[in-house]
Amino acid sequence: MTVAGIDLSDTEFWGLPLADRAAAFALLRAQQRPPFFEEPEVPFSEKGPGYYALVRYADVVEASRHPQVFCSGKGATSIADLPTEFNEYFGSMINIDDPRHARLRRIVSRAFSPRLVAKFEDDVRRAAATIVDDLLVTGPCDFVQHVAARLPLKIICDMVGIPGDRYEMVLANTNIILSGADPEFLSEDLDEAVIQLLGAGQALADLVTSLAAARTEAPADDLVSALATANIDGEQLTSAELASFFILLVVAGNETTRNALSHALMLLTQFPEQRALLLDDLEGRVGGAVEEIVRYASPVLFMRRTLTQDYTMNGQDYREGDKVVLFYYSANRDEAVFTDPERYDITRSPNPHVGFGAAGPHYCLGAHLARRELTVMLRELLARVPDITAGEPDRLLSSFINGIKRMPCQF
Ligand code: HEM
């Protein structure tokens, strides 16, 4: 493999074996300057001017910390420029800058009240126990469907207030929205893909709009009730903001934690000595194992920023309007910060990974919840099925999500 042969915009690159992908990023990190790539083609938009790939830790951290220079409002979740309405519809606050971002984040953060958080702690424990009960009855099966997908789906739906009979519909639509270039979920015909994407967004928006109407009449102890009514400062989301935030929340809540859990089983299978270490002191080491899963897997592979002014960062000059793509997956393997980065090491300390984003205003709102879900699920699974192992994963073809669609498990 040579640097000249690496094209991060080529869909095929994202289908390479994981070890080859990691080796390619190591080559890119060894370059003097961030590499520049032409843009991939996507529905909705003309091919843009190209982008710098920020593959080093120091660049990802600095860009995240300076949102006035590296803005999200031109699109954070897509390399191509998409219409603003489209970005805000699907990405809500993740694709918005201050002051609007700060207002949205303030309102929704307050809705994650201590009472709600305490309530879902119990829910996570109960749900994880039920999932393992069912697994023991089912026997060897597809780990993604029977284990990894179930916990985040149930927890995010319960938090928001979505009834159980809608879980399947929520999962089907979040799968479409974050399907990347994978033809299993999204048509290869661009016009059809647009219709599928908008349909998925509309279905989720309709669901929350009807829930919000019901909760305004009869509030319950859930997030939609908290967000559909004004908070103590009299602030309230508009119905369009509520619909978009809800799409972001169910997509982000489902499509990330599920993949982290599947990667967890894959890593514990690939690194049996790390499993042995973990089983030796499950309580004491599970926290480190979870952080290392998020570093190693980097379930969200990148976010994009756009330069609002000319700027020099770590020796590279950028011009106003330049696009930069923050490859968390690569930053989390930067040899300057992580010794022996391709080694899954549950005792790694410190472990300042940027799997939830680097410090800055957009740092993952669900990081605490995701850590709880991963910790509780791993603890429950390994305490009761310590010999469970993963077979060959069927990976999602996407440059954005490090996804696993199916993966057999044995025990
Ligand atoms: C292992 C699981 C997860 C990973 C790896 C992950 C990763 C990320 C990343 C990389 C960002 C962008 C940070 C940035 O642009 O600086 C982000 C933002 C976000 N995440 Fe997560 N996430 C996870 C779980 C969750 C969960 C469970 C939820 C929902 C409860 C959630 C909700 C959000 C929201 C709402 C944002 C946007 C925050 C903002 O723009 O202010 N995430 N996440």
PDB file of C-alpha atoms and ligand atoms in Angstrom, residues 60 64 72 76-77 91-96 101 104-105 108-109 112 120 152 155-156 159 223 245 248-261 290 293-294 297-305 326 328 353-371 373-374 400, ligand 1:
ATOM      1  CA  VAL A  60      -8.647  16.894  15.640  1.00  0.00           C
ATOM      2  CA  SER A  64     -12.844  20.816  17.897  1.00  0.00           C
ATOM      3  CA  SER A  72     -20.356  22.904  11.976  1.00  0.00           C
ATOM      4  CA  ALA A  76     -20.762  18.146  10.190  1.00  0.00           C
ATOM      5  CA  THR A  77     -22.146  14.748   9.240  1.00  0.00           C
ATOM      6  CA  GLY A  91     -28.681  16.566  12.102  1.00  0.00           C
ATOM      7  CA  SER A  92     -30.334  19.123  14.352  1.00  0.00           C
ATOM      8  CA  MET A  93     -27.795  20.700  16.716  1.00  0.00           C
ATOM      9  CA  ILE A  94     -24.882  18.671  15.408  1.00  0.00           C
ATOM     10  CA  ASN A  95     -25.020  20.748  12.192  1.00  0.00           C
ATOM     11  CA  ILE A  96     -25.629  24.137  13.869  1.00  0.00           C
ATOM     12  CA  HIS A 101     -26.485  25.609  19.014  1.00  0.00           C
ATOM     13  CA  LEU A 104     -30.741  24.077  21.700  1.00  0.00           C
ATOM     14  CA  ARG A 105     -28.092  22.323  23.759  1.00  0.00           C
ATOM     15  CA  VAL A 108     -32.180  19.591  25.804  1.00  0.00           C
ATOM     16  CA  SER A 109     -29.435  19.222  28.426  1.00  0.00           C
ATOM     17  CA  PHE A 112     -31.839  15.123  30.815  1.00  0.00           C
ATOM     18  CA  PHE A 120     -32.752   4.977  33.021  1.00  0.00           C
ATOM     19  CA  PRO A 152     -29.724   0.935  22.910  1.00  0.00           C
ATOM     20  CA  ILE A 155     -33.250   2.570  26.302  1.00  0.00           C
ATOM     21  CA  ILE A 156     -33.499   5.445  23.839  1.00  0.00           C
ATOM     22  CA  MET A 159     -36.280   7.704  27.486  1.00  0.00           C
ATOM     23  CA  LEU A 223     -38.078  13.399  27.282  1.00  0.00           C
ATOM     24  CA  PHE A 245     -33.665  16.800  17.676  1.00  0.00           C
ATOM     25  CA  LEU A 248     -30.778  13.032  15.877  1.00  0.00           C
ATOM     26  CA  LEU A 249     -31.360  11.454  19.269  1.00  0.00           C
ATOM     27  CA  VAL A 250     -32.811   8.164  18.085  1.00  0.00           C
ATOM     28  CA  VAL A 251     -30.254   7.872  15.275  1.00  0.00           C
ATOM     29  CA  ALA A 252     -27.272   8.779  17.509  1.00  0.00           C
ATOM     30  CA  GLY A 253     -28.634   6.734  20.393  1.00  0.00           C
ATOM     31  CA  ASN A 254     -29.090   3.581  18.325  1.00  0.00           C
ATOM     32  CA  GLU A 255     -26.515   3.410  15.601  1.00  0.00           C
ATOM     33  CA  THR A 256     -23.439   4.067  17.741  1.00  0.00           C
ATOM     34  CA  THR A 257     -23.851   2.080  20.949  1.00  0.00           C
ATOM     35  CA  ARG A 258     -25.057  -0.962  19.027  1.00  0.00           C
ATOM     36  CA  ASN A 259     -21.856  -1.023  16.970  1.00  0.00           C
ATOM     37  CA  ALA A 260     -19.700  -0.423  20.039  1.00  0.00           C
ATOM     38  CA  LEU A 261     -21.251  -3.521  21.646  1.00  0.00           C
ATOM     39  CA  VAL A 290     -15.336   0.249  27.739  1.00  0.00           C
ATOM     40  CA  ILE A 293     -13.669  -0.218  22.981  1.00  0.00           C
ATOM     41  CA  VAL A 294     -14.731   3.317  22.102  1.00  0.00           C
ATOM     42  CA  ALA A 297     -13.695   0.867  17.377  1.00  0.00           C
ATOM     43  CA  SER A 298     -14.382   4.620  17.002  1.00  0.00           C
ATOM     44  CA  PRO A 299     -18.034   3.872  16.097  1.00  0.00           C
ATOM     45  CA  VAL A 300     -18.385   7.378  14.627  1.00  0.00           C
ATOM     46  CA  LEU A 301     -15.520   7.585  12.145  1.00  0.00           C
ATOM     47  CA  PHE A 302     -15.555  11.330  11.418  1.00  0.00           C
ATOM     48  CA  MET A 303     -17.209  14.724  11.730  1.00  0.00           C
ATOM     49  CA  ARG A 304     -16.588  17.584   9.328  1.00  0.00           C
ATOM     50  CA  ARG A 305     -15.858  21.263   9.975  1.00  0.00           C
ATOM     51  CA  LEU A 326     -11.848  15.053  11.655  1.00  0.00           C
ATOM     52  CA  TYR A 328     -11.612  10.218  15.077  1.00  0.00           C
ATOM     53  CA  HIS A 353      -9.526   9.004  23.143  1.00  0.00           C
ATOM     54  CA  VAL A 354     -11.759  11.216  21.034  1.00  0.00           C
ATOM     55  CA  GLY A 355     -14.363   8.553  20.231  1.00  0.00           C
ATOM     56  CA  PHE A 356     -17.131  10.809  21.582  1.00  0.00           C
ATOM     57  CA  GLY A 357     -15.560  13.823  19.872  1.00  0.00           C
ATOM     58  CA  ALA A 358     -12.819  16.010  21.341  1.00  0.00           C
ATOM     59  CA  ALA A 359     -13.525  18.714  23.932  1.00  0.00           C
ATOM     60  CA  GLY A 360     -15.720  21.418  22.436  1.00  0.00           C
ATOM     61  CA  PRO A 361     -19.361  22.493  22.246  1.00  0.00           C
ATOM     62  CA  HIS A 362     -20.494  19.464  20.222  1.00  0.00           C
ATOM     63  CA  TYR A 363     -18.975  16.808  22.509  1.00  0.00           C
ATOM     64  CA  CYS A 364     -21.368  13.842  22.517  1.00  0.00           C
ATOM     65  CA  LEU A 365     -24.487  14.576  24.544  1.00  0.00           C
ATOM     66  CA  GLY A 366     -25.066  10.851  25.066  1.00  0.00           C
ATOM     67  CA  ALA A 367     -21.546   9.907  26.214  1.00  0.00           C
ATOM     68  CA  HIS A 368     -22.626   9.225  29.794  1.00  0.00           C
ATOM     69  CA  LEU A 369     -25.587   7.136  28.698  1.00  0.00           C
ATOM     70  CA  ALA A 370     -23.480   5.211  26.162  1.00  0.00           C
ATOM     71  CA  ARG A 371     -20.824   4.454  28.796  1.00  0.00           C
ATOM     72  CA  GLU A 373     -25.091   0.970  28.550  1.00  0.00           C
ATOM     73  CA  LEU A 374     -21.758  -0.510  27.483  1.00  0.00           C
ATOM     74  CA  PHE A 400     -19.163   7.563   8.651  1.00  0.00           C
TER      75      PHE A 400
HETATM   76  C1  HEM B   1     -20.557   4.664  21.759  1.00  0.00           C
HETATM   77  C2  HEM B   1     -21.572   5.462  21.486  1.00  0.00           C
HETATM   78  C3  HEM B   1     -21.450   6.853  20.923  1.00  0.00           C
HETATM   79  C4  HEM B   1     -20.430   7.431  20.205  1.00  0.00           C
HETATM   80  C5  HEM B   1     -19.115   6.803  19.760  1.00  0.00           C
HETATM   81  C6  HEM B   1     -20.832   8.804  19.917  1.00  0.00           C
HETATM   82  C7  HEM B   1     -20.053   9.717  19.230  1.00  0.00           C
HETATM   83  C8  HEM B   1     -20.391  11.034  19.018  1.00  0.00           C
HETATM   84  C9  HEM B   1     -19.565  11.995  18.305  1.00  0.00           C
HETATM   85  C10 HEM B   1     -18.190  11.693  17.695  1.00  0.00           C
HETATM   86  C11 HEM B   1     -20.217  13.194  18.302  1.00  0.00           C
HETATM   87  C12 HEM B   1     -19.762  14.489  17.638  1.00  0.00           C
HETATM   88  C13 HEM B   1     -18.817  15.283  18.495  1.00  0.00           C
HETATM   89  C14 HEM B   1     -18.328  16.527  17.836  1.00  0.00           C
HETATM   90  O1  HEM B   1     -18.792  16.916  16.727  1.00  0.00           O
HETATM   91  O2  HEM B   1     -17.445  17.184  18.419  1.00  0.00           O
HETATM   92  C15 HEM B   1     -21.481  12.973  18.984  1.00  0.00           C
HETATM   93  C16 HEM B   1     -22.463  13.950  19.161  1.00  0.00           C
HETATM   94  C17 HEM B   1     -23.714  13.685  19.676  1.00  0.00           C
HETATM   95  N1  HEM B   1     -24.156  12.500  20.245  1.00  0.00           N
HETATM   96 FE1  HEM B   1     -23.073  10.800  20.449  1.00  0.00          FE
HETATM   97  N2  HEM B   1     -22.071   9.013  20.458  1.00  0.00           N
HETATM   98  C18 HEM B   1     -22.494   7.867  21.077  1.00  0.00           C
HETATM   99  C19 HEM B   1     -23.675   7.659  21.745  1.00  0.00           C
HETATM  100  C20 HEM B   1     -24.705   8.586  21.831  1.00  0.00           C
HETATM  101  C21 HEM B   1     -25.967   8.354  22.471  1.00  0.00           C
HETATM  102  C22 HEM B   1     -26.368   7.076  23.217  1.00  0.00           C
HETATM  103  C23 HEM B   1     -26.710   9.489  22.289  1.00  0.00           C
HETATM  104  C24 HEM B   1     -28.121   9.799  22.727  1.00  0.00           C
HETATM  105  C25 HEM B   1     -28.589   9.675  23.897  1.00  0.00           C
HETATM  106  C26 HEM B   1     -25.892  10.443  21.573  1.00  0.00           C
HETATM  107  C27 HEM B   1     -26.279  11.713  21.227  1.00  0.00           C
HETATM  108  C28 HEM B   1     -25.473  12.649  20.620  1.00  0.00           C
HETATM  109  C29 HEM B   1     -25.906  14.016  20.304  1.00  0.00           C
HETATM  110  C30 HEM B   1     -27.295  14.605  20.551  1.00  0.00           C
HETATM  111  C31 HEM B   1     -24.802  14.656  19.715  1.00  0.00           C
HETATM  112  C32 HEM B   1     -24.745  16.105  19.183  1.00  0.00           C
HETATM  113  C33 HEM B   1     -24.211  17.030  20.244  1.00  0.00           C
HETATM  114  C34 HEM B   1     -24.034  18.458  19.777  1.00  0.00           C
HETATM  115  O3  HEM B   1     -23.930  18.728  18.572  1.00  0.00           O
HETATM  116  O4  HEM B   1     -24.034  19.353  20.648  1.00  0.00           O
HETATM  117  N3  HEM B   1     -24.686   9.850  21.301  1.00  0.00           N
HETATM  118  N4  HEM B   1     -21.554  11.662  19.420  1.00  0.00           N
END
